[in-house]
XYZ file of C-alpha atoms in Angstrom:
691
model
C -0.173 0.472 0.310
C 2.913 2.708 0.871
C 4.877 1.610 -2.000
C 2.139 1.653 -4.449
C 1.363 5.337 -2.978
C 4.633 6.211 -3.232
C 4.341 5.166 -6.753
C 1.492 6.684 -7.470
C 0.359 9.083 -10.804
C 0.147 12.762 -9.533
C -3.058 14.972 -9.673
C -4.293 16.294 -12.901
C -3.227 18.987 -11.969
C 0.232 18.273 -12.217
C -0.549 16.760 -15.547
C -1.575 19.947 -16.895
C 1.469 21.482 -15.236
C 3.716 21.131 -18.282
C 1.793 22.272 -20.993
C 0.359 25.434 -19.516
C 4.035 26.375 -18.645
C 4.622 25.950 -22.552
C 1.905 28.054 -23.667
C 2.869 30.399 -21.132
C 6.506 30.375 -22.708
C 5.287 30.395 -26.479
C 3.657 33.247 -25.951
C 7.266 35.184 -23.643
C 9.373 34.005 -26.935
C 6.622 35.132 -29.518
C 6.627 38.301 -27.736
C 10.804 38.427 -26.910
C 11.743 37.225 -30.071
C 11.185 41.523 -31.720
C 11.858 43.156 -29.612
C 15.750 41.817 -29.184
C 16.157 42.074 -32.271
C 16.250 45.412 -32.259
C 19.043 45.193 -29.170
C 21.384 46.461 -31.635
C 19.339 49.880 -32.191
C 19.845 50.800 -28.037
C 23.788 49.713 -28.281
C 25.025 53.394 -27.137
C 27.321 54.543 -30.318
C 29.165 57.514 -28.625
C 33.111 56.925 -28.822
C 33.105 58.312 -25.364
C 29.943 56.505 -23.468
C 32.672 54.104 -22.205
C 34.680 57.029 -20.504
C 35.221 56.322 -16.092
C 33.103 58.004 -13.719
C 35.117 60.665 -12.335
C 37.805 61.006 -14.317
C 39.883 64.162 -16.167
C 38.449 63.046 -19.944
C 34.775 62.020 -18.536
C 34.484 66.197 -17.012
C 35.509 67.168 -20.628
C 33.311 64.983 -22.592
C 30.423 66.585 -20.292
C 31.808 69.794 -20.678
C 31.549 69.587 -24.492
C 27.076 70.290 -24.554
C 27.766 73.546 -23.657
C 30.215 74.592 -26.980
C 28.886 75.066 -30.029
C 28.211 72.647 -32.168
C 28.331 69.820 -28.641
C 30.175 67.032 -28.187
C 32.168 66.341 -31.762
C 34.419 63.010 -33.283
C 36.119 64.830 -36.076
C 36.282 62.245 -39.374
C 39.847 63.945 -40.957
C 40.756 62.807 -44.219
C 44.360 62.185 -45.085
C 45.377 62.584 -48.886
C 48.362 61.393 -49.669
C 51.038 61.832 -52.915
C 55.158 60.404 -51.995
C 55.917 62.300 -55.661
C 53.829 66.256 -54.902
C 50.304 67.057 -53.824
C 48.668 67.447 -57.621
C 45.839 70.300 -58.324
C 43.755 66.953 -59.461
C 44.147 66.359 -56.090
C 43.383 69.449 -54.349
C 40.603 69.511 -56.546
C 39.339 66.438 -55.266
C 40.353 67.604 -51.568
C 37.851 70.672 -51.969
C 34.831 68.511 -53.916
C 34.907 66.536 -51.017
C 34.642 69.843 -48.401
C 31.574 70.277 -50.467
C 29.456 67.716 -50.920
C 30.590 66.472 -47.128
C 29.798 69.961 -45.567
C 26.100 69.178 -45.629
C 26.135 65.711 -42.301
C 29.188 68.259 -41.263
C 28.373 69.690 -36.858
C 30.034 73.151 -38.006
C 31.684 74.993 -40.788
C 34.700 72.457 -42.540
C 37.350 73.665 -42.660
C 39.980 73.817 -46.309
C 42.367 71.431 -46.431
C 45.339 72.168 -44.457
C 48.227 71.098 -46.471
C 51.373 69.437 -45.241
C 54.847 71.508 -45.005
C 56.793 69.017 -47.274
C 53.826 69.418 -49.316
C 52.989 65.388 -49.990
C 49.799 65.482 -47.912
C 46.358 66.661 -47.442
C 44.134 66.897 -44.115
C 40.414 67.972 -44.864
C 38.613 68.375 -41.356
C 35.339 67.797 -41.099
C 32.987 67.564 -37.682
C 30.351 65.464 -36.866
C 28.368 65.161 -33.970
C 29.159 62.239 -31.622
C 26.352 60.751 -31.255
C 24.103 57.101 -32.160
C 24.456 58.368 -35.871
C 28.494 58.892 -35.594
C 29.245 55.406 -38.066
C 26.724 55.982 -40.160
C 28.259 59.556 -40.924
C 31.510 58.199 -41.153
C 30.866 56.263 -43.362
C 29.449 58.848 -45.770
C 32.757 60.507 -45.518
C 34.363 57.207 -46.056
C 32.674 56.703 -49.222
C 32.257 59.940 -50.454
C 36.349 60.382 -50.341
C 37.044 57.276 -52.844
C 34.650 58.149 -55.166
C 36.183 58.953 -58.296
C 39.693 59.456 -56.286
C 42.479 60.442 -58.928
C 44.760 57.744 -59.628
C 48.239 57.361 -57.174
C 46.240 59.376 -55.082
C 46.038 57.325 -50.927
C 43.164 58.692 -49.265
C 42.371 57.073 -45.583
C 39.797 58.410 -42.756
C 41.447 58.540 -39.546
C 40.688 60.826 -36.575
C 37.526 59.533 -33.683
C 35.647 59.150 -36.043
C 37.149 56.785 -38.323
C 38.253 54.890 -35.203
C 34.551 54.511 -34.518
C 33.587 53.027 -37.900
C 36.769 50.879 -38.017
C 35.814 48.811 -34.755
C 31.212 48.906 -35.830
C 31.972 47.156 -38.308
C 34.367 44.316 -37.093
C 31.630 44.229 -34.227
C 28.573 44.286 -37.257
C 30.474 41.548 -39.224
C 30.866 38.773 -37.094
C 27.601 39.041 -34.503
C 24.822 36.666 -35.953
C 27.692 34.325 -37.698
C 29.294 34.167 -34.092
C 25.845 33.012 -32.632
C 26.129 30.784 -35.719
C 28.885 29.355 -34.912
C 28.401 29.138 -30.647
C 24.924 26.962 -32.034
C 26.443 24.362 -34.112
C 29.792 23.721 -31.021
C 27.713 22.974 -29.203
C 25.827 20.607 -31.211
C 28.261 18.989 -31.664
C 28.827 18.919 -27.966
C 25.876 17.952 -27.201
C 26.186 14.679 -29.704
C 28.604 13.267 -28.339
C 27.787 13.789 -24.601
C 24.274 12.272 -25.726
C 25.187 9.738 -28.683
C 21.161 11.089 -29.252
C 19.721 12.538 -32.621
C 16.715 13.972 -30.250
C 18.068 15.167 -27.094
C 21.035 17.409 -27.901
C 17.381 19.834 -29.138
C 15.832 20.224 -25.637
C 19.134 22.221 -24.931
C 19.490 23.452 -27.478
C 15.986 25.224 -27.742
C 16.327 26.972 -23.729
C 19.909 28.480 -24.247
C 18.240 30.252 -27.629
C 15.067 31.073 -25.824
C 17.088 32.575 -22.632
C 19.478 34.620 -26.134
C 16.426 36.171 -26.637
C 14.523 36.738 -23.621
C 17.694 38.152 -22.201
C 17.908 40.652 -25.177
C 14.223 41.180 -25.195
C 15.424 42.405 -21.636
C 18.140 44.424 -22.401
C 16.158 45.928 -25.232
C 13.856 47.404 -22.934
C 16.118 48.283 -20.157
C 17.994 50.270 -22.461
C 14.908 52.044 -25.095
C 13.170 53.204 -21.001
C 15.787 52.679 -18.686
C 18.403 54.554 -20.196
C 20.638 51.199 -19.355
C 23.889 51.517 -20.882
C 25.125 48.644 -23.614
C 28.097 49.207 -25.141
C 30.083 47.826 -29.203
C 30.353 44.299 -27.974
C 28.006 43.613 -25.095
C 25.467 41.467 -27.008
C 28.178 39.166 -28.516
C 30.032 38.748 -23.888
C 25.919 38.812 -23.278
C 24.741 35.669 -25.853
C 28.287 33.855 -25.226
C 27.394 33.757 -21.401
C 24.323 33.033 -21.476
C 23.750 30.309 -24.032
C 27.117 28.201 -22.255
C 25.106 29.022 -18.499
C 21.976 28.299 -19.600
C 22.587 24.924 -21.427
C 25.613 23.661 -17.929
C 22.135 24.412 -16.386
C 20.012 21.973 -18.864
C 22.952 19.755 -18.474
C 22.922 19.189 -14.839
C 19.368 18.696 -14.615
C 19.259 16.251 -17.441
C 21.857 13.559 -15.222
C 19.805 14.043 -12.134
C 16.546 13.714 -14.200
C 17.809 10.724 -15.419
C 19.132 9.318 -12.763
C 15.837 9.733 -11.067
C 14.382 7.834 -13.572
C 15.655 4.402 -13.120
C 14.146 4.862 -9.651
C 11.080 5.478 -10.578
C 8.131 4.366 -12.673
C 6.294 7.916 -13.443
C 8.483 10.210 -14.995
C 6.113 13.289 -13.216
C 7.981 12.151 -9.418
C 11.613 11.558 -11.893
C 11.068 15.047 -12.772
C 9.844 17.361 -9.244
C 12.908 14.217 -7.286
C 15.076 16.243 -10.215
C 14.414 19.928 -10.390
C 14.282 19.654 -5.778
C 18.049 18.305 -5.184
C 19.446 20.308 -8.995
C 18.013 23.675 -7.259
C 19.984 23.512 -4.642
C 23.540 24.038 -7.149
C 22.099 25.440 -10.125
C 20.415 28.401 -7.541
C 23.755 29.381 -6.127
C 25.263 28.607 -9.021
C 23.616 31.615 -9.946
C 23.488 34.201 -7.735
C 27.386 32.991 -7.475
C 27.815 34.522 -10.921
C 24.497 37.319 -10.930
C 25.933 38.417 -8.089
C 29.444 38.478 -8.888
C 29.009 40.360 -12.169
C 26.576 42.744 -10.543
C 29.922 43.517 -8.034
C 31.148 45.563 -11.479
C 28.467 48.277 -10.378
C 31.771 49.744 -7.391
C 33.797 49.618 -11.163
C 34.548 52.986 -12.450
C 35.002 52.504 -16.390
C 32.114 52.727 -18.153
C 32.134 49.705 -19.918
C 32.961 47.480 -16.775
C 30.017 49.240 -15.166
C 27.417 47.984 -18.051
C 28.355 44.515 -18.275
C 26.864 43.877 -14.579
C 23.595 44.400 -14.870
C 23.389 43.368 -19.246
C 25.414 39.929 -18.006
C 23.099 39.577 -15.130
C 20.004 39.276 -16.693
C 21.395 36.676 -18.731
C 22.806 34.024 -16.566
C 18.007 34.746 -14.097
C 17.271 34.341 -17.805
C 19.039 31.366 -17.942
C 18.160 30.033 -15.097
C 14.339 31.050 -14.645
C 14.418 29.549 -18.594
C 15.741 26.141 -17.280
C 14.102 25.395 -14.154
C 10.392 25.474 -15.723
C 10.467 25.328 -19.220
C 13.363 22.839 -19.799
C 11.191 20.090 -17.278
C 7.865 21.235 -19.360
C 9.772 20.153 -22.186
C 11.505 16.906 -20.974
C 7.643 16.276 -18.940
C 5.745 16.454 -22.712
C 8.071 14.156 -24.358
C 8.466 11.857 -22.291
C 11.024 9.052 -21.734
C 11.643 8.446 -25.679
C 13.590 11.680 -25.784
C 16.683 9.756 -24.522
C 16.835 6.937 -27.122
C 18.818 5.200 -27.607
C 19.306 5.190 -24.233
C 16.261 5.019 -22.426
C 16.547 5.075 -18.826
C 13.996 2.627 -16.856
C 13.123 1.853 -13.981
C 14.941 -0.703 -11.832
C 18.135 -0.097 -14.262
C 21.599 -0.704 -12.681
C 23.573 2.236 -12.745
C 26.333 2.792 -15.134
C 29.245 0.820 -15.372
C 31.928 2.558 -13.472
C 33.066 4.788 -16.115
C 36.489 7.046 -16.057
C 35.447 9.528 -13.669
C 35.586 6.504 -11.095
C 38.887 5.337 -12.622
C 40.541 9.365 -11.259
C 39.201 9.548 -8.456
C 40.442 6.104 -7.103
C 44.011 6.924 -7.739
C 43.740 9.674 -6.897
C 42.600 8.513 -3.593
C 46.057 6.310 -3.441
C 47.953 9.810 -2.960
C 46.033 12.744 -2.280
C 48.652 14.219 -1.135
C 51.023 13.824 -3.015
C 48.717 14.794 -5.961
C 47.863 18.239 -4.774
C 51.330 18.990 -3.632
C 51.876 18.564 -7.555
C 48.866 20.052 -9.093
C 49.429 22.979 -7.466
C 52.894 23.152 -8.687
C 51.943 22.255 -11.838
C 48.978 25.198 -11.374
C 52.082 27.464 -9.778
C 54.491 27.101 -13.703
C 52.105 28.218 -16.189
C 51.279 31.831 -13.147
C 55.054 32.257 -13.846
C 54.024 33.423 -17.318
C 52.108 36.436 -15.418
C 55.053 38.232 -13.999
C 56.711 39.302 -18.329
C 52.639 40.146 -18.896
C 52.758 44.171 -20.733
C 49.751 45.405 -20.082
C 48.156 48.778 -22.824
C 47.342 47.833 -26.018
C 47.795 50.671 -28.476
C 45.542 52.079 -31.133
C 47.222 50.388 -33.770
C 46.671 46.632 -32.318
C 42.379 47.126 -31.037
C 41.421 44.910 -33.993
C 43.406 41.679 -34.960
C 43.837 43.715 -38.181
C 45.831 46.244 -38.981
C 42.443 49.353 -38.958
C 42.374 51.369 -41.189
C 42.032 54.981 -39.220
C 45.447 53.782 -37.762
C 46.769 53.408 -40.814
C 45.178 57.412 -41.748
C 46.926 58.643 -38.572
C 50.059 56.362 -39.458
C 50.061 58.689 -42.976
C 49.099 62.708 -41.375
C 52.167 61.286 -38.261
C 55.249 61.420 -42.293
C 53.416 65.049 -42.988
C 52.364 66.540 -39.125
C 52.911 66.888 -35.909
C 52.771 62.940 -34.538
C 49.473 63.863 -32.474
C 47.907 66.410 -35.016
C 44.700 62.450 -35.254
C 43.490 63.023 -32.700
C 44.464 66.391 -30.365
C 43.771 67.187 -26.636
C 40.955 68.965 -26.168
C 41.436 71.603 -22.699
C 38.709 73.096 -21.318
C 38.725 75.747 -18.397
C 37.321 79.037 -17.046
C 36.907 82.144 -19.609
C 38.739 83.994 -16.319
C 42.144 81.125 -16.481
C 42.397 81.171 -21.007
C 45.351 83.351 -21.158
C 47.360 81.970 -19.110
C 46.769 78.579 -19.284
C 46.789 78.973 -22.859
C 50.687 80.680 -22.450
C 51.507 77.676 -20.538
C 50.296 74.857 -22.582
C 52.307 77.041 -25.465
C 55.309 76.768 -23.622
C 55.433 73.031 -21.724
C 57.384 70.794 -23.671
C 55.867 67.603 -26.158
C 53.289 70.630 -26.926
C 53.071 71.190 -31.702
C 50.773 73.221 -31.889
C 47.776 74.832 -29.083
C 45.192 75.778 -31.693
C 42.895 78.962 -31.268
C 40.662 78.890 -28.153
C 36.590 78.680 -28.322
C 34.456 80.006 -26.363
C 31.367 78.540 -24.287
C 27.315 79.517 -25.906
C 27.273 80.737 -22.090
C 30.908 82.902 -21.960
C 31.756 81.072 -19.167
C 34.127 78.459 -20.173
C 36.584 78.471 -22.883
C 38.083 75.099 -24.744
C 41.449 74.476 -26.810
C 42.820 71.789 -29.039
C 45.788 70.626 -28.181
C 48.442 68.790 -30.250
C 51.499 66.644 -28.814
C 54.865 66.381 -30.763
C 54.602 62.234 -29.685
C 52.108 59.837 -31.304
C 49.207 59.782 -28.772
C 49.850 55.731 -28.088
C 53.002 56.711 -26.685
C 54.850 57.272 -23.468
C 56.278 60.355 -24.129
C 53.015 61.519 -25.187
C 51.355 60.081 -22.119
C 54.306 61.783 -19.764
C 53.119 65.168 -21.311
C 49.345 64.273 -20.564
C 50.426 64.303 -16.555
C 53.711 67.269 -17.037
C 50.632 68.712 -18.638
C 48.737 68.159 -15.635
C 50.222 68.470 -12.820
C 51.561 71.744 -14.217
C 48.215 74.020 -15.079
C 45.874 72.756 -12.534
C 43.071 74.736 -13.800
C 42.878 73.303 -16.952
C 40.756 70.134 -17.569
C 42.199 67.689 -20.054
C 40.670 65.093 -22.075
C 40.192 62.901 -25.165
C 42.324 61.514 -26.807
C 45.452 60.517 -24.953
C 44.364 61.688 -21.305
C 41.415 59.580 -21.952
C 43.003 56.715 -22.756
C 45.707 57.390 -19.411
C 42.071 57.654 -16.938
C 41.232 54.260 -18.344
C 43.710 52.304 -17.477
C 43.480 54.526 -13.917
C 40.103 53.253 -13.852
C 40.832 49.585 -14.925
C 43.651 49.600 -11.994
C 40.888 51.098 -9.845
C 38.419 48.620 -10.623
C 40.974 45.406 -10.253
C 41.431 46.289 -6.099
C 38.303 46.895 -5.424
C 36.347 44.800 -7.873
C 37.568 41.747 -7.487
C 38.188 41.571 -3.647
C 34.279 42.062 -3.691
C 33.854 39.350 -6.206
C 35.304 37.143 -4.198
C 33.795 37.801 -0.637
C 30.315 37.546 -2.445
C 31.818 34.271 -3.527
C 33.006 32.758 0.062
C 29.270 34.060 1.487
C 27.509 32.363 -1.302
C 29.393 28.573 -0.674
C 29.090 28.539 2.823
C 25.351 29.236 2.530
C 25.239 26.287 0.739
C 28.053 24.039 1.720
C 27.837 24.972 5.654
C 30.708 24.878 6.411
C 33.900 27.392 6.132
C 37.319 25.080 5.266
C 35.539 23.238 1.859
C 34.896 27.285 0.558
C 38.209 28.126 1.506
C 39.610 25.420 -0.045
C 37.398 25.470 -3.906
C 38.161 29.794 -3.675
C 42.330 28.963 -3.788
C 41.776 26.334 -5.964
C 39.870 28.737 -8.367
C 41.876 31.922 -8.083
C 44.855 29.602 -8.165
C 43.395 28.391 -11.993
C 42.664 31.517 -12.946
C 46.279 32.787 -12.274
C 47.696 29.852 -14.159
C 45.094 29.918 -17.519
C 46.138 34.191 -17.748
C 50.341 33.078 -17.791
C 49.218 29.948 -20.048
C 46.941 32.872 -22.116
C 49.445 35.765 -22.622
C 52.162 32.605 -23.459
C 50.178 31.919 -26.454
C 48.790 36.307 -27.147
C 52.908 36.702 -27.492
C 54.230 33.599 -29.344
C 51.050 31.809 -31.164
C 48.961 35.611 -31.916
C 52.228 38.161 -31.923
C 49.809 39.962 -29.637
C 52.217 42.768 -28.227
C 50.547 43.379 -25.221
C 47.358 42.719 -22.837
C 44.391 44.607 -23.352
C 43.663 46.554 -19.866
C 39.485 45.282 -19.568
C 40.921 42.133 -20.013
C 42.807 41.190 -17.131
C 39.228 41.762 -14.766
C 36.752 40.670 -17.187
C 38.786 36.710 -17.118
C 38.931 36.937 -13.501
C 35.558 38.238 -12.971
C 34.268 34.898 -15.481
C 36.745 32.539 -14.712
C 36.411 32.502 -10.275
C 32.347 33.312 -11.447
C 32.024 29.987 -13.402
C 34.895 27.959 -11.870
C 33.200 28.126 -8.969
C 30.354 26.563 -10.004
C 31.726 23.246 -11.525
C 34.011 23.167 -8.316
C 29.654 23.536 -6.453
C 28.234 21.573 -8.201
C 30.507 18.009 -7.457
C 31.371 19.678 -3.630
C 27.657 19.709 -3.044
C 26.956 16.362 -4.650
C 29.610 15.005 -1.939
C 27.922 16.099 0.143
C 24.988 14.828 -1.025
C 26.956 11.376 -1.116
C 29.387 11.767 2.375
C 25.628 12.258 4.039
C 24.314 8.704 2.642
C 27.727 6.934 4.020
C 31.240 8.100 4.667
C 33.369 11.112 3.823
C 35.607 9.511 1.732
C 32.786 7.754 0.141
C 31.255 10.649 -0.877
C 34.424 12.135 -2.111
C 33.925 9.495 -4.908
C 30.697 8.599 -5.510
C 30.679 12.279 -6.211
C 33.238 12.561 -8.274
C 31.337 9.818 -10.275
C 28.551 11.252 -10.861
C 29.557 14.087 -12.300
C 32.631 14.312 -13.678
C 30.602 13.238 -17.158
C 28.031 15.788 -16.474
C 30.252 18.792 -15.513
C 33.239 18.187 -18.590
C 30.489 18.367 -20.933
C 29.302 21.407 -19.451
C 33.494 22.736 -19.074
C 33.612 21.863 -23.205
C 30.927 23.904 -23.803
C 31.322 26.586 -21.615
C 34.606 26.417 -23.450
C 33.296 26.164 -26.700
C 31.134 29.349 -26.257
C 33.852 31.460 -25.235
C 36.276 30.066 -26.940
C 33.963 31.379 -29.961
C 34.939 34.646 -29.192
C 38.676 34.189 -31.052
C 37.178 34.670 -34.069
C 36.083 37.833 -33.683
C 37.906 40.957 -35.592
C 39.249 42.794 -32.438
C 41.207 41.858 -29.886
C 40.578 42.462 -25.854
C 37.238 39.902 -27.195
C 39.232 37.332 -28.989
C 41.632 37.443 -25.363
C 38.654 37.168 -23.377
C 37.785 34.608 -24.360
C 40.828 32.439 -25.432
C 41.698 33.099 -21.429
C 38.164 32.094 -20.130
C 38.133 29.184 -22.660
C 41.287 28.258 -21.018
C 40.348 28.373 -17.526
C 37.487 26.285 -17.784
C 39.034 24.034 -19.593
C 42.457 23.706 -16.935
C 39.188 24.401 -13.825
C 36.916 21.355 -15.618
C 39.509 18.951 -15.602
C 42.700 19.319 -13.405
C 41.564 21.385 -10.814
C 37.874 20.370 -10.659
C 38.611 16.441 -11.056
C 41.885 16.524 -9.273
C 43.258 19.450 -7.343
C 39.602 19.214 -4.616
C 38.989 16.131 -4.693
C 42.292 15.230 -3.863
C 42.456 18.535 -0.772
C 39.199 16.842 0.231
C 40.469 13.479 1.335
C 43.062 14.807 2.116
C 41.417 16.982 4.642
C 38.973 14.243 5.622
C 35.775 15.326 7.259
C 37.656 18.420 8.569
C 36.630 19.152 4.827
C 33.475 20.887 6.326
C 34.469 22.091 9.863
C 32.725 23.628 11.582
C 30.548 21.682 10.702
C 29.602 17.785 10.477
C 28.358 15.731 8.001
C 26.757 11.743 8.765
C 24.798 9.470 6.976
C 21.710 8.175 8.676
C 21.974 5.792 10.970
C 20.330 2.444 8.761
C 22.561 3.768 5.979
C 25.940 4.193 7.826
C 28.602 1.653 6.628
C 28.945 -1.434 9.211
C 31.717 -1.098 11.744
C 34.858 -3.341 10.938
C 35.266 -4.355 13.978
C 31.817 -5.291 14.162
C 32.324 -7.000 10.717
C 34.798 -9.860 12.166
C 32.709 -10.613 15.210
C 30.368 -12.070 12.476
């Protein structure tokens, strides 16, 4: 009687619920897809949008609206002929000047000749807004039209750089998602060897991506949420990877329960209950870690936090509601050809069981040797050079950089990107004089008064290239010796971004570690286990950073690490890397509660090894796809996170963490204790002998 009640069919309401959930998600998806398609409409197109909060360059950017013409991003067209500019070349530049006047944000001055007579420079002022890329494209198209033979023409300046970046992201956004789907599909097919099952995680991930993009679009349109160029690529990779991970974990628990329960609804209820704690803890860890970016100064970092957290929550909600409904509707046959049936024997001892027993033979030498390997890789971080110049922002040399180099041969090196200096009108004479007398300053243009007459803006051209260390030192000296001036744009902006990134690393990294530690304590009800887990994840991060740097330097030939990569890599690796350790250790705790600590560690590793390995491959693949992007920062983030996830999945989580847990013994759970129920405790050895 009791047995029949245990396995009786759920009430009709339970059987109807899955259809209600499916119908609800059909409606949500129909509403989300059109909104998601408009996400590019709210991407912030202003070139200065990601400037750090409170920096001098940001203040200059904020003050530009008080000057005639507002915020400007000049498009500078370089006309170069090595044998000398001809009359036809001058006529071409004048024709472009006349044709581009209607889209300019002010008067277009006549082309300026170089001292050597081999170049012309046309400066077209453009408004720095969401239409900057479109206007820059018109400049490029017009300048290339009907060009005299032998005349090299390049668009450079802030508008040219914005166009290069916009083109780079536009060309890869859709192909990137398609490549991601294909790679994840291949991994799922290899994992499940089922012609049908792989579809469900893909469908769930695709819907989660659409929902996340739709929510971000609505918040961007109606709540002024800042969405930067390239953010959608990171969002899609994160959502696709993490929702597939959660789906794999739930699928594994559901398949396991189907072997014990004849009713699939009952099996799903148990699977959801047992998977909920680690999955929700994982989502909390990642989303709260991402929200720590709200403490950042850098505009891109600050904005990425809420955008990415929205993606994680979208993946969580879809997997914990839609996926169970789809699995229940499909029935057991979805696992064909390996359909789990009640009473089926547990899977034969697999590779991870064998790994666990080998680790258990000598746990201490294993974790010491493992940490030594991580330390060797991490030592490569000592040689890291940080800070990419504009020439290496894209993986191929940008057209605007070629144009800037052309101008540098015939004009002062800072001509293409002058500093913008703002001062109060009463201080203008002394500030102007100080700038003209300062070492490293090639030219100070005539002052431009604000519309209210209280401020003055000056364009300052430096002797040295804007990305050079000499130009950086000049700007720092100017800021120190001319306190009445607020200096922004060009080299000043790059200095402020680098300083903001340094601040963000100092502030955000400790916050992320604190959040992860608190979540682990809450889930595991222990102190030792969370400390050891976090320690291994941090060690794997530095090992991955060192390994990635070796690849960047000697395989990719990148001269430096982008200033954003270290923080972004840490954030994704620690938050996501803790996930797999969290899945493992929570299962170890569950299994240890049924037997003893050693058995729990080995059983937990054996049961979770396959699903976590698959999840790691999926996540590494989704971030690895960023490596095909033409933006160096994205390539570096993708390679670093992929390498880190693989290292954590197949070495740290599978070898070092079990070795530490085995060596620590029951103290792993201190100050708590994990004990098996009395009827499940192993029989003491003495009792066995007496029998």
